[in-house]
Coordinates of C-alpha atoms in Angstrom, one line a residue:
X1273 CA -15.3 15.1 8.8
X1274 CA -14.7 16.8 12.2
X1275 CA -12.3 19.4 12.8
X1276 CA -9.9 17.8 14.9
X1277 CA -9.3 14.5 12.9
X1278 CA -7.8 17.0 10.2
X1279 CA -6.3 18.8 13.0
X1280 CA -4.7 16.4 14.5
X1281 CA -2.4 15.2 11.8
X1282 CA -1.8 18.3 10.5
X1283 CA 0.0 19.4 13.7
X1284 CA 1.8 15.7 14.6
X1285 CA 3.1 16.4 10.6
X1286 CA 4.1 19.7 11.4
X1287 CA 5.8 18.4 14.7
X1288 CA 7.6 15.3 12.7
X1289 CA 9.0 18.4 10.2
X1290 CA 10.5 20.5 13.1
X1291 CA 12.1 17.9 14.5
X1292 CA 13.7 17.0 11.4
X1293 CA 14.9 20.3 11.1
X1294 CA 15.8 21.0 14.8
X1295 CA 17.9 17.6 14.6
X1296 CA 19.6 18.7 10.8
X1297 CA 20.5 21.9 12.5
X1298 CA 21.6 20.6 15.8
X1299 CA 24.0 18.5 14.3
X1300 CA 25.4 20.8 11.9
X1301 CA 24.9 18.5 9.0
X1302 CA 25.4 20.2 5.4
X1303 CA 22.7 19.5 3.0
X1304 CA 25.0 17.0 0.9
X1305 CA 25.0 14.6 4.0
X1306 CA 21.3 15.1 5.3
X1307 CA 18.5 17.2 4.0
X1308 CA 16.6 19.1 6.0
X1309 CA 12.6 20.6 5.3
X1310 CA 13.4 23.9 4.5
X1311 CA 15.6 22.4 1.8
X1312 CA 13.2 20.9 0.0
X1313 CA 10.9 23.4 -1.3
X1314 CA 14.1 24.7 -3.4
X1315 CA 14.1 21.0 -5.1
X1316 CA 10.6 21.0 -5.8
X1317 CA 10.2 24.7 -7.1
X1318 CA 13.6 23.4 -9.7
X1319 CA 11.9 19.7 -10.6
X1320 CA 8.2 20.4 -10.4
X1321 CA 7.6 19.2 -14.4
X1322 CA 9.0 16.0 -13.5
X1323 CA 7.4 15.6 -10.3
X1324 CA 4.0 16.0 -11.5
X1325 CA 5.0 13.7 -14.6
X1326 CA 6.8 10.9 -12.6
X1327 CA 4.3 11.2 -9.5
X1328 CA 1.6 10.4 -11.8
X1329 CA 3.6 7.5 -13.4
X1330 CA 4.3 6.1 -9.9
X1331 CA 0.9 6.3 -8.9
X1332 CA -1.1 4.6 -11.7
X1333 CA 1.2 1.5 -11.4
X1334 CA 0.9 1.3 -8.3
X1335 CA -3.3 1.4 -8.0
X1336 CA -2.9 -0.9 -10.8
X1337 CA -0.9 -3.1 -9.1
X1338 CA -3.1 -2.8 -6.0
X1339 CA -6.3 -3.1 -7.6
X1340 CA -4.9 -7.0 -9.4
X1341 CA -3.7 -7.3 -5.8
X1342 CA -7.4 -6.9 -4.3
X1343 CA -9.0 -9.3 -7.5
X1344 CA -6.5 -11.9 -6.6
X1345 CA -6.2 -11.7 -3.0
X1346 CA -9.9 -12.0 -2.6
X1347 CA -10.6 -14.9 -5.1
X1348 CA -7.4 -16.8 -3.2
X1349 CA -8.4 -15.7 0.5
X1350 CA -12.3 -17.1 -0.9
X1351 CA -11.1 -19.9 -2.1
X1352 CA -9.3 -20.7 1.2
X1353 CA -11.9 -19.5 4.1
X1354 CA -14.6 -21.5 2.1
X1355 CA -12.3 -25.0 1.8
X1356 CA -9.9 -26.5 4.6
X1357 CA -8.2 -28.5 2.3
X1358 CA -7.2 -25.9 0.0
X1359 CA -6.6 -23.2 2.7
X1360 CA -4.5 -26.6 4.0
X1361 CA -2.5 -26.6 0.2
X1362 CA -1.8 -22.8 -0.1
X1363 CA -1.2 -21.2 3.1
X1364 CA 2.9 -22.8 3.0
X1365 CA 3.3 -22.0 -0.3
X1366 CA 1.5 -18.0 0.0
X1367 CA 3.7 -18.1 3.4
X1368 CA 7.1 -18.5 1.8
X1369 CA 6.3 -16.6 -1.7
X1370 CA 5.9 -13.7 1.0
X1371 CA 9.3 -14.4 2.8
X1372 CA 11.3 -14.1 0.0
X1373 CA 12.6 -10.6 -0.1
X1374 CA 10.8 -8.7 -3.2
X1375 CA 14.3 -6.6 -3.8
X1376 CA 15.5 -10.0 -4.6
X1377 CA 12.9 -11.1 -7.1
X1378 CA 13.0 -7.3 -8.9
X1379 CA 16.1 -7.9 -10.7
X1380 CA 14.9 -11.1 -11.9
X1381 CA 11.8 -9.8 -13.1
X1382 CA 13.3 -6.8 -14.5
X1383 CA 15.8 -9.3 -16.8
X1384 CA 12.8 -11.4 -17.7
X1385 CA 11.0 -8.9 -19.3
X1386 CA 13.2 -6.3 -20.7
X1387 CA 11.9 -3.2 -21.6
X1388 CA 8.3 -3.6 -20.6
X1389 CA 8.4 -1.2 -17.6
X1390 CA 5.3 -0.7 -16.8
X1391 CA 4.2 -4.6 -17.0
X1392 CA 7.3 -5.3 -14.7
X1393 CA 6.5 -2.6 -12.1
X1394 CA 2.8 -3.4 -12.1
X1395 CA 3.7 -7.0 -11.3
X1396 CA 5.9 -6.2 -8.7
X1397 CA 3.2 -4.2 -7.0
X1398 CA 0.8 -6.8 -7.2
X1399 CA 3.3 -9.3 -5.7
X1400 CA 4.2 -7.7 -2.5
X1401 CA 0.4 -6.5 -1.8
X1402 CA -1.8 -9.3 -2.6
X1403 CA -0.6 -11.3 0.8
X1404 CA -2.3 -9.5 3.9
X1405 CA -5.5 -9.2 1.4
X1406 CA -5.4 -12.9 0.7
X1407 CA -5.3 -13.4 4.5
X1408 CA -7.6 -11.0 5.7
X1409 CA -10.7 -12.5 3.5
X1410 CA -9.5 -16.3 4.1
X1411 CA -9.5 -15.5 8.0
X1412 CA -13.2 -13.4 7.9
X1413 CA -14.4 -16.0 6.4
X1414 CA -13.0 -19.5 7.6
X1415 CA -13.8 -18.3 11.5
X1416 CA -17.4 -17.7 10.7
X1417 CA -19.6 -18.5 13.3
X1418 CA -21.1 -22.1 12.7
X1419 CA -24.1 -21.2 14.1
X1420 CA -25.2 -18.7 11.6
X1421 CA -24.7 -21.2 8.7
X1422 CA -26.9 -23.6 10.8
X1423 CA -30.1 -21.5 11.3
X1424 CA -30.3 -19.9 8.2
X1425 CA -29.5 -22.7 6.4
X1426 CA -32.4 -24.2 8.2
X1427 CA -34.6 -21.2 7.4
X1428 CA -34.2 -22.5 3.4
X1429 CA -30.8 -20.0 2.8
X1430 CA -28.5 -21.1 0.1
X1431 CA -25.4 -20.6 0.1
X1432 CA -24.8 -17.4 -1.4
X1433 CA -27.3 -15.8 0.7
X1434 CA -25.5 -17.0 3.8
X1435 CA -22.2 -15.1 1.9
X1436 CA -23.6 -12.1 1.4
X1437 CA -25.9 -11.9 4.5
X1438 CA -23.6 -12.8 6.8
X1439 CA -19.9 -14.0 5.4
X1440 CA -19.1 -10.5 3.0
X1441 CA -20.5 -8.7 5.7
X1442 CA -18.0 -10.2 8.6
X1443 CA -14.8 -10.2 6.3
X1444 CA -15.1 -6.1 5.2
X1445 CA -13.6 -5.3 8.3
X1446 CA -11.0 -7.4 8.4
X1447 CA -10.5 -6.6 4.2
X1448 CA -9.8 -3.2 4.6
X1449 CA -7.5 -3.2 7.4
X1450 CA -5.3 -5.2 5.1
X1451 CA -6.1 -3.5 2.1
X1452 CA -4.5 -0.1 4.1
X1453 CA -1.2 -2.3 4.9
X1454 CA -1.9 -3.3 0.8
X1455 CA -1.5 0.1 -0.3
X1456 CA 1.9 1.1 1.3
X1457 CA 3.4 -2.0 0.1
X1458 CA 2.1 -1.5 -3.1
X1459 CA 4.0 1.9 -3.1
X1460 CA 7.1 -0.1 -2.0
X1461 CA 7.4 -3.0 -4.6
X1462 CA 6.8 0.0 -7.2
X1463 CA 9.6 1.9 -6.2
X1464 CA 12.0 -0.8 -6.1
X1465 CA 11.1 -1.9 -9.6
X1466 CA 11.6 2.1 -10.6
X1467 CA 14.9 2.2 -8.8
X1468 CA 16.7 -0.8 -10.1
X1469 CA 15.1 -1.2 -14.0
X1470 CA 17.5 0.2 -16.7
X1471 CA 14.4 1.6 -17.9
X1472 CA 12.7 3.2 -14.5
X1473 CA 10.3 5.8 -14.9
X1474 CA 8.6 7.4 -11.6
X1475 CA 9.4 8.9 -8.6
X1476 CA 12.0 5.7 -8.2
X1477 CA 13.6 7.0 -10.9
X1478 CA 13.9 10.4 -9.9
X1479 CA 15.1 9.1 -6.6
X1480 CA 17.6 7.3 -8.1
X1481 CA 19.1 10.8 -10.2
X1482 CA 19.2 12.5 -7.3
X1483 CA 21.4 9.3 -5.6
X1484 CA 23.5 9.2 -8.6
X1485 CA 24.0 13.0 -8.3
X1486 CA 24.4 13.1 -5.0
X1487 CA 21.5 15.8 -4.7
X1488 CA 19.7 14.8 -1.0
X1489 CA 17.5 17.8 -1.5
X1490 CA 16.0 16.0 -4.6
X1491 CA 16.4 12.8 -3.0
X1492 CA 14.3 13.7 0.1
X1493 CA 11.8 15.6 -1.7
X1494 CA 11.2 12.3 -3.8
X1495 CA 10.6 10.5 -0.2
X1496 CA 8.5 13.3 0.8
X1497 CA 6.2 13.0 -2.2
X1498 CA 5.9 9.4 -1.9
X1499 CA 4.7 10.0 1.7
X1500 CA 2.1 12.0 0.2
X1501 CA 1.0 9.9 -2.3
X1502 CA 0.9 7.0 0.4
X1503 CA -1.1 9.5 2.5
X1504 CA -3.6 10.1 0.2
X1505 CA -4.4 6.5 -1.1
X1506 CA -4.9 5.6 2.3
X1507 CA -7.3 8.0 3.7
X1508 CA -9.3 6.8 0.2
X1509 CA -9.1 3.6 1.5
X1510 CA -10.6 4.8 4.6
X1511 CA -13.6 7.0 3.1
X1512 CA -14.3 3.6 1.2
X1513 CA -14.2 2.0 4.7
X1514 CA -16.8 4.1 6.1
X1515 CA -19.3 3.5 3.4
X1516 CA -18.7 -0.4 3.0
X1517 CA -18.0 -1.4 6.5
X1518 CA -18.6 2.0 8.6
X1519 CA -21.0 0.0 10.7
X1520 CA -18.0 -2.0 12.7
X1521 CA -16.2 1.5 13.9
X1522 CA -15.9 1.4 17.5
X1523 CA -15.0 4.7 19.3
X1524 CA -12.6 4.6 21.6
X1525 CA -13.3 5.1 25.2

């Protein structure tokens, strides 16, 4: 990894941070309306236990939730790039399941299945990230050039040769740009089922204290972490990109 692609983000992070502050400060907002960065290390230095406890809870739900997400959204997008009629059959139905608001469905699934936290916020991951994935591999593979089906097929290739010489190959790029919009929305549907269930555990949870106490610091440091967490799932989406499907970077010009 080169210097400046850590550079870079380092500094526009840095940059995103003093504006925050210069914009607290500017407006002479105490820290019980609006937190600012230098607030925050106080709130993490006081809560560190549960951060590392509750980070850790938030985190293995939601790469649970992601990973069903992946399993399902491929099998469904296969099922629809491969047959019209079923791509015909599921597209309206996978189109308005993902219009209905997910904060809407939370409450409902959280009263369905008292108690059982972690199957409820697990499922609400996997609901709001399997979409794009779905898509993604649907699209890679239903637009696949006829012409590539034609010749090898008439060089004696069955069918799943032609898939994984040709049709896994041309949906990878496609599958992991969704599978980076997959991971922040799996970090969304798990905070919403940590914020609203009775029994929320994770960063939600703590997010949710530090509403209830009216402690933005807290609150703030929660988003923060959460960031971070986001942060890091994605760049290990993006190693994983450069391995599988490295081969289709193009460098800007």
């Amino acid at each position: 990894m080169s210097f400046r692609k850590v550079a870079v983000p380092l500094v526009a992070m840095v940059i995103f941070l003093a504006l925050w502050e210069l914009l607290v400060w500017a407006n002479g907002w105490p820290n019980y309306i609006m937190a600012s960065p230098s607030d925050l290390p106080a709130a993490y230095s006081r809560f560190w236990e549960l951060f590392l406890v509750m980070g850790w809870q938030t985190l293995w739900r939601t790469v649970v939730g992601l990973l069903l997400a992946i399993a399902f959204g491929v099998l469904i997008g296969m099922i629809m790039g491969f047959s019209r009629t079923m791509r015909d059959a599921l597209y309206p139905l996978l189109v308005g399941f993902n219009a209905i608001p997910k904060a809407t469905v939370v409450p409902i699934v959280a009263l369905l299945f008292v108690g059982a936290h972690d199957f409820n916020t697990i499922l609400i991951a996997f609901m709001i990230s399997f979409f794009p994935i779905a898509v993604s591999v649907s699209i890679g593979l239903s637009t696949l050039e006829p012409e590539y089906r034609d010749i090898l097929r008439s060089l004696g290739a069955s069918q799943s040769t032609i898939f994984w010489k040709i049709a896994l190959p041309k949906t990878l790029p496609e599958f992991f740009g969704a599978l980076k919009v997959a991971v922040t929305l799996a970090f969304i549907g798990t905070n919403l089922m940590e914020i609203v269930s009775p029994h929320g555990r994770g960063l939600g949870a703590l997010f949710d204290s530090g509403k209830t106490n009216s402690d933005y610091p807290l609150m703030f440091a929660v988003l923060i972490a959460l960031a971070f967490l986001g942060i890091v799932l994605y760049y290990v989406v993006v190693a994983l990109e450069k391995v599988f499907a490295g081969w289709a970077e193009r460098q800007p010009t």
